Coordinates of C-alpha atoms in Angstrom, one line a residue:
X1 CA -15.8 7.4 -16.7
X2 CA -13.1 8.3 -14.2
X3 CA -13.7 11.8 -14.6
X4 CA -17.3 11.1 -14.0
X5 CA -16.5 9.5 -10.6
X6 CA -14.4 12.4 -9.3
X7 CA -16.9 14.8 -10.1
X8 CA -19.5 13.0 -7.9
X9 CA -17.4 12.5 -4.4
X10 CA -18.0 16.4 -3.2
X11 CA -21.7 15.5 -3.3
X12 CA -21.6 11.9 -1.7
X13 CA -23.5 11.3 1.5
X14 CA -21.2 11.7 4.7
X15 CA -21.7 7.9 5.1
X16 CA -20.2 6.9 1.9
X17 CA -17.6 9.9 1.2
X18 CA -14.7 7.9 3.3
X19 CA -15.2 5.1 0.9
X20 CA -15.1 6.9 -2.6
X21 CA -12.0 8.6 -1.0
X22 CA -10.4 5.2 -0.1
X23 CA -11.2 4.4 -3.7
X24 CA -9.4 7.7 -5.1
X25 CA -12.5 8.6 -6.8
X26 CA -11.5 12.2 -6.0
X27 CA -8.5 11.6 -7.9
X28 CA -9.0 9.7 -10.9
X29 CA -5.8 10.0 -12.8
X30 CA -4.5 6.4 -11.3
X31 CA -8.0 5.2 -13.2
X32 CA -6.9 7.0 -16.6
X33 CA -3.9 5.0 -16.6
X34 CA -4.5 2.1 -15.6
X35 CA -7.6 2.0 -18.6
X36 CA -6.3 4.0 -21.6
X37 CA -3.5 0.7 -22.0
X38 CA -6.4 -1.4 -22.1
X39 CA -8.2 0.5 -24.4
X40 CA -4.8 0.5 -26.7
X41 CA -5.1 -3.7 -26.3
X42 CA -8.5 -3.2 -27.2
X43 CA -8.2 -1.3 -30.2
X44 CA -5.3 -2.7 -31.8
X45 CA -6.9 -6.1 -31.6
X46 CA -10.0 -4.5 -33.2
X47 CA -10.8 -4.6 -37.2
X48 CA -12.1 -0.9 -37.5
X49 CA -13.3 1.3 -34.2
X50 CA -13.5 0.0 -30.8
X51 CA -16.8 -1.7 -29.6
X52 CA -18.2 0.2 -27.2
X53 CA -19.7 -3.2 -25.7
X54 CA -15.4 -3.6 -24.6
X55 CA -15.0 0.4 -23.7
X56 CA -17.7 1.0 -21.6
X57 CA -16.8 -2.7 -19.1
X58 CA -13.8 -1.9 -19.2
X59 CA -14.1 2.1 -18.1
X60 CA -16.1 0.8 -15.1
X61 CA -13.9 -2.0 -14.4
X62 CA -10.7 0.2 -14.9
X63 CA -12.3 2.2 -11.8
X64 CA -13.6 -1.2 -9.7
X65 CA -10.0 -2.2 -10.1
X66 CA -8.2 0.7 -9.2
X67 CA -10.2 1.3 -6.3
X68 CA -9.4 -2.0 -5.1
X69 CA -6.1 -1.5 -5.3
X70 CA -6.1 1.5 -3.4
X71 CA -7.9 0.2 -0.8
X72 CA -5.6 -3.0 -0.6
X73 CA -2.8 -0.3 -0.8
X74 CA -4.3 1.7 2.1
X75 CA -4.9 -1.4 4.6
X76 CA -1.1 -2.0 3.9
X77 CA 0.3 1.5 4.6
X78 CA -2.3 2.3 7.4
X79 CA 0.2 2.4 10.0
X80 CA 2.9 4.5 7.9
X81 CA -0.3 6.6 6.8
X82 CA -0.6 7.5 10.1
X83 CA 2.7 9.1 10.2
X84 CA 3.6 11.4 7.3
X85 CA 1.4 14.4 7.3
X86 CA 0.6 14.1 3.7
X87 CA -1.3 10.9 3.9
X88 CA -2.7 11.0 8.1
X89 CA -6.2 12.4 6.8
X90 CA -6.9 9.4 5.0
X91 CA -10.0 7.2 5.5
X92 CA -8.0 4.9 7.8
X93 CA -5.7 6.3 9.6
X94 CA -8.3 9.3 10.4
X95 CA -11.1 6.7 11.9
X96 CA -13.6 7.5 9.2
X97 CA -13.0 3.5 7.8
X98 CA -12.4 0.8 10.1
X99 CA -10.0 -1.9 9.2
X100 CA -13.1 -4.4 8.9
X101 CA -14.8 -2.2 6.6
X102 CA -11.8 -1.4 4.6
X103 CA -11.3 -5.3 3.4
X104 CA -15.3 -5.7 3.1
X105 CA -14.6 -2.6 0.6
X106 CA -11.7 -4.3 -1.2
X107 CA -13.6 -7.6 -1.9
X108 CA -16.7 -6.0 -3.2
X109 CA -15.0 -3.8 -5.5
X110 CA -12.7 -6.4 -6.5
X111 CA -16.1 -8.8 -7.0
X112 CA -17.6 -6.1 -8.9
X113 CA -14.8 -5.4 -11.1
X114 CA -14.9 -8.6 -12.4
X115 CA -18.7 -9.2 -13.0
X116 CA -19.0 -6.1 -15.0
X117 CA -15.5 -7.0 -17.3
X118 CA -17.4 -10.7 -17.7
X119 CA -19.8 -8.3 -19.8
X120 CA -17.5 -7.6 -22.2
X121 CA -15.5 -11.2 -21.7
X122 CA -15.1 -14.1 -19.1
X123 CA -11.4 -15.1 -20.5
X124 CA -10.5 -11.1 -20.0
X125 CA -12.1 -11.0 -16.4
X126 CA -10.5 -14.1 -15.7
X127 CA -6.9 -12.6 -16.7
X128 CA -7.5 -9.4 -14.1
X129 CA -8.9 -11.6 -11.7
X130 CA -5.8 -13.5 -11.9
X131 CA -3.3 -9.8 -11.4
X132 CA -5.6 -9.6 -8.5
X133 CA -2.6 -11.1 -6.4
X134 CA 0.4 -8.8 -8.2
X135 CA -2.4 -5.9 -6.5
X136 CA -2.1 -7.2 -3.1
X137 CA 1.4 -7.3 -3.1
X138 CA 2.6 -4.5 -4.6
X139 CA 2.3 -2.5 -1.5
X140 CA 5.1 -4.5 0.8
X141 CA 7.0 -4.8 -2.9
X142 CA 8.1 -1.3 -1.4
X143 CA 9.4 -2.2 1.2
X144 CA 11.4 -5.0 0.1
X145 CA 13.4 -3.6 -3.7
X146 CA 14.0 -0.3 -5.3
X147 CA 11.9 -1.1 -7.8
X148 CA 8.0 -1.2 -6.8
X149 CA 7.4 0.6 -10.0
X150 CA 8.5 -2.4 -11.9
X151 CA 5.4 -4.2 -9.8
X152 CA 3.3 -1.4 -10.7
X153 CA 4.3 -1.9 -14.6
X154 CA 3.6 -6.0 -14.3
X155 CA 0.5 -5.0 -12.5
X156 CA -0.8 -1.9 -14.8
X157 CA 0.2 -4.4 -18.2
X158 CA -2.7 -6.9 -17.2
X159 CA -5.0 -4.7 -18.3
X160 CA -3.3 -4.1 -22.2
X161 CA -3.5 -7.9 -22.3
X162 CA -7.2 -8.0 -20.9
X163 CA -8.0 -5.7 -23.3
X164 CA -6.8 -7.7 -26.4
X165 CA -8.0 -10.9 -25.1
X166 CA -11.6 -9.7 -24.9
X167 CA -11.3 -8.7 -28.8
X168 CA -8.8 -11.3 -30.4
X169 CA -10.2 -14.0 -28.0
X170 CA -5.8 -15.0 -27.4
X171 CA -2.9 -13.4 -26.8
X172 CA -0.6 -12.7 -29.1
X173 CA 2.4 -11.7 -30.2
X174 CA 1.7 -7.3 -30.6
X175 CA -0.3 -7.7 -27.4
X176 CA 3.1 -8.9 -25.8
X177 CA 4.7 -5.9 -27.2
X178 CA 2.6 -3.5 -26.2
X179 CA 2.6 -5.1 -22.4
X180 CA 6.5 -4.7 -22.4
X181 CA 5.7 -0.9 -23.9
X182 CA 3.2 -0.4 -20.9
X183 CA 5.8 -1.8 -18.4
X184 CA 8.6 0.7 -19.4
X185 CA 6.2 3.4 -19.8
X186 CA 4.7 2.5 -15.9
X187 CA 8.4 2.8 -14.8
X188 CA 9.0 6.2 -16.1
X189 CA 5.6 8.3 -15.0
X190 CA 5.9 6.1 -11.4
X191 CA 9.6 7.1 -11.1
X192 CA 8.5 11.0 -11.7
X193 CA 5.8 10.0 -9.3
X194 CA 7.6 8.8 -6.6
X195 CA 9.6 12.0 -6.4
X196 CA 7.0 14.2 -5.1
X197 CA 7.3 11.3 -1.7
X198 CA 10.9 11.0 -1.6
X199 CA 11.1 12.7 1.8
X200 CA 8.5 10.9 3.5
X201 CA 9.7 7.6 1.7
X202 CA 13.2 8.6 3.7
X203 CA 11.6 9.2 7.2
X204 CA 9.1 6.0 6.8
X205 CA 11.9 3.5 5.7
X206 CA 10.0 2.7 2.3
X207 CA 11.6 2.6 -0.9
X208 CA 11.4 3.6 -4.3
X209 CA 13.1 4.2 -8.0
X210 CA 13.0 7.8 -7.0
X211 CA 15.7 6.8 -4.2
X212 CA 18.0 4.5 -5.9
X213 CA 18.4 6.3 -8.6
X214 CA 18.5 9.9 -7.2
X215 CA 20.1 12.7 -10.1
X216 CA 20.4 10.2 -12.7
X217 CA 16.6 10.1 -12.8
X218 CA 16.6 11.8 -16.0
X219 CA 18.9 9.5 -18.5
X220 CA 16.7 6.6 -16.5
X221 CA 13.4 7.8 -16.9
X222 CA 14.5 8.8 -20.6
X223 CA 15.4 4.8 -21.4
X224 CA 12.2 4.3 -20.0
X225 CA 10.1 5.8 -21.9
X226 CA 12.4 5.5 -25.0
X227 CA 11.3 1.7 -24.8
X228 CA 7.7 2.5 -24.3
X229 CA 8.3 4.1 -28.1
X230 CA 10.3 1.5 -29.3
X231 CA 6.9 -1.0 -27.6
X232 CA 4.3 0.6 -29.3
X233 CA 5.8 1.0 -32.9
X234 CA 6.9 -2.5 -32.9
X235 CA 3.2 -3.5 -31.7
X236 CA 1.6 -1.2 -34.2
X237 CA 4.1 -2.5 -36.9
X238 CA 3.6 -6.1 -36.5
X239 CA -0.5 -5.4 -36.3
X240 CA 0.0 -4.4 -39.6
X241 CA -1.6 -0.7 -38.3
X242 CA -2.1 1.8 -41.0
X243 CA 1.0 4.9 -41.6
X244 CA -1.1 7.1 -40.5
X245 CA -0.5 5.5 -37.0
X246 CA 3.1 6.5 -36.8
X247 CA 2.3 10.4 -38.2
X248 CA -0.3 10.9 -35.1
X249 CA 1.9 9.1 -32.6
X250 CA 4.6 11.6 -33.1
X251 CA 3.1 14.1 -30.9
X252 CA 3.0 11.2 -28.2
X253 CA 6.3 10.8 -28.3
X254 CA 7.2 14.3 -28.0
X255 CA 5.2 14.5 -25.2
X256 CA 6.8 11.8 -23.1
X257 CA 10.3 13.4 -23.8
X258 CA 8.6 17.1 -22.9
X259 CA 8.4 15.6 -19.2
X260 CA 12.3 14.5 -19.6
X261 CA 13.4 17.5 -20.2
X262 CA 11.1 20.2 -18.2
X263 CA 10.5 17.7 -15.4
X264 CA 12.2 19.2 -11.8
X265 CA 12.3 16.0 -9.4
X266 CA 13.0 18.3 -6.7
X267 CA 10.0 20.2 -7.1
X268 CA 6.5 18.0 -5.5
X269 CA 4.3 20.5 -7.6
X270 CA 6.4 19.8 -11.0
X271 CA 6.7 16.3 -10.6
X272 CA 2.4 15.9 -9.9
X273 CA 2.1 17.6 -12.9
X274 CA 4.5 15.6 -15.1
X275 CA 3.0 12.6 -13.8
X276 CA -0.6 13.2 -14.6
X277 CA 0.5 14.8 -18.2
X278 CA 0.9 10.8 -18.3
X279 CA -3.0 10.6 -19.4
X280 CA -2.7 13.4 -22.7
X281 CA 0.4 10.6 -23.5
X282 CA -1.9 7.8 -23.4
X283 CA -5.3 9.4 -25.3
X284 CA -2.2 10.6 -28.2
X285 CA -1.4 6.8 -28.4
X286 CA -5.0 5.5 -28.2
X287 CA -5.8 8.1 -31.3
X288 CA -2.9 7.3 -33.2
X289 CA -3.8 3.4 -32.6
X290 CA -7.4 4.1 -33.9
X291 CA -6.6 5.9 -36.8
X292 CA -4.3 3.2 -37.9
X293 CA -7.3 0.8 -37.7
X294 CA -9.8 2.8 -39.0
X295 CA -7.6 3.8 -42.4

């Protein structure tokens, strides 16, 4: 589904293009991980395959949500936007979305998000619609700590609990787990992520992981993602999830320690592509999590 979306932004209407680019339809790796946790929460609550009455609500709503968050994001930063050459082309800070039409665009998304995940189930939609303000605040959590990513990992984790919930009907206690194994892994791809900005961040006054913790990135980011290992075994283990599980979950691990060791945080270019590597990370874990259902 967030594939889908990118591919239909070159061919929108002038009229509507500035929103679906507000929304990062154009660039829909944000919506990949922000959904694949939630479809982890929603298969390792499930007896056998996932529903597709859960996946499909929650692929749209993964979008809805993300988009909202960008725009709330974008409303925030409008003014810093306008200043570092990377991001002065966006909707906002170009004219091509005014500030009125901007928050109309939040609400509506944010609205919409939450009708479609009431599809799947009310006490889910109720828990996102209750991150709703974590959203809003993340973008001045920058501006205030080192760690926004840690916001990002709170805010990111709803959705592995929203996911179980709309299966198991409660949360319990491998749905905790895996939130704490979405947090740490959140930290890691954001810290790689916030890299590529670490010049701007610098000449805008923002901050970011990527600052604080400068060359010892690596060991960091390495502990990160070590716990997001540690998260999903333990979740898997005390789901009761079948071996098979841990055999196909080995090449997810490999491949979050791949980015450790090859990543270059003083290369932009190196550092995009480590972060959106991020998605293959979380279909291995999704498969892995299947299989151990489904055998």
């Amino acid at each position: 589904m967030p594939s889908v979306a990118a591919s239909v932004v070159p061919r929108a209407p002038k009229a509507v293009l500035p929103y679906l680019q507000l929304a990062r339809m154009h660039a829909p790796i944000g919506s990949w991980l922000y959904l694949l946790p939630g479809l982890w929460g929603i298969a390792l609550a499930s007896s056998g395959p996932p529903d597709w009455r859960h996946v499909l609500p929650f692929a749209v709503g993964a979008v809805l949500v993300r988009g909202f968050g960008c725009t709330v994001n974008d409303l925030a930063d409008r003014e810093v936007d306008a200043r570092v050459a990377r991001t002065v082309a966006r909707p906002i800070p170009a004219g091509t979305v005014t500030v009125a039409g901007a928050l109309v665009f939040a609400v509506v998304q944010a609205v919409a998000a939450l009708l479609v995940l009431a599809v799947a189930s009310v006490p889910a939609a109720v828990l996102v619609a209750a991150s709703y303000p974590l959203v809003v605040a993340y973008p001045f959590m920058k501006r205030i700590t080192y760690w926004p990513q840690a916001w990002l990992g709170m805010v990111f984790g709803c959705y592995i609990l929203a996911g179980w919930l709309a299966v198991a009907g409660r949360i319990e206690t491998p749905a905790l787990l895996l939130y704490v194994a979405g947090f740490f892994w959140t930290l890691g791809y954001d810290t790689i992520y916030a890299h590529q900005d670490k010049a701007d961040d610098v000449q805008v006054g923002v901050k970011s992981l990527a600052l604080r913790l400068g060359g010892a990135t690596r060991p960091w980011v390495a502990g990160f993602y070590g716990a997001t290992v540690v998260g999903i075994v333990a979740a898997g283990a005390v789901a009761g999830l079948h071996w098979t599980f841990y055999a196909l979950f080995l090449p997810g691990v490999a491949q979050l320690f791949w980015q450790v060791a090859a990543v270059d945080i003083d290369d932009p270019a190196d550092c995009r592509e480590k972060f959106v590597s991020n998605r293959f990370f979380g279909w291995l874990a999704l498969v892995a999590i299947v299989a151990g259902r489904v055998f």
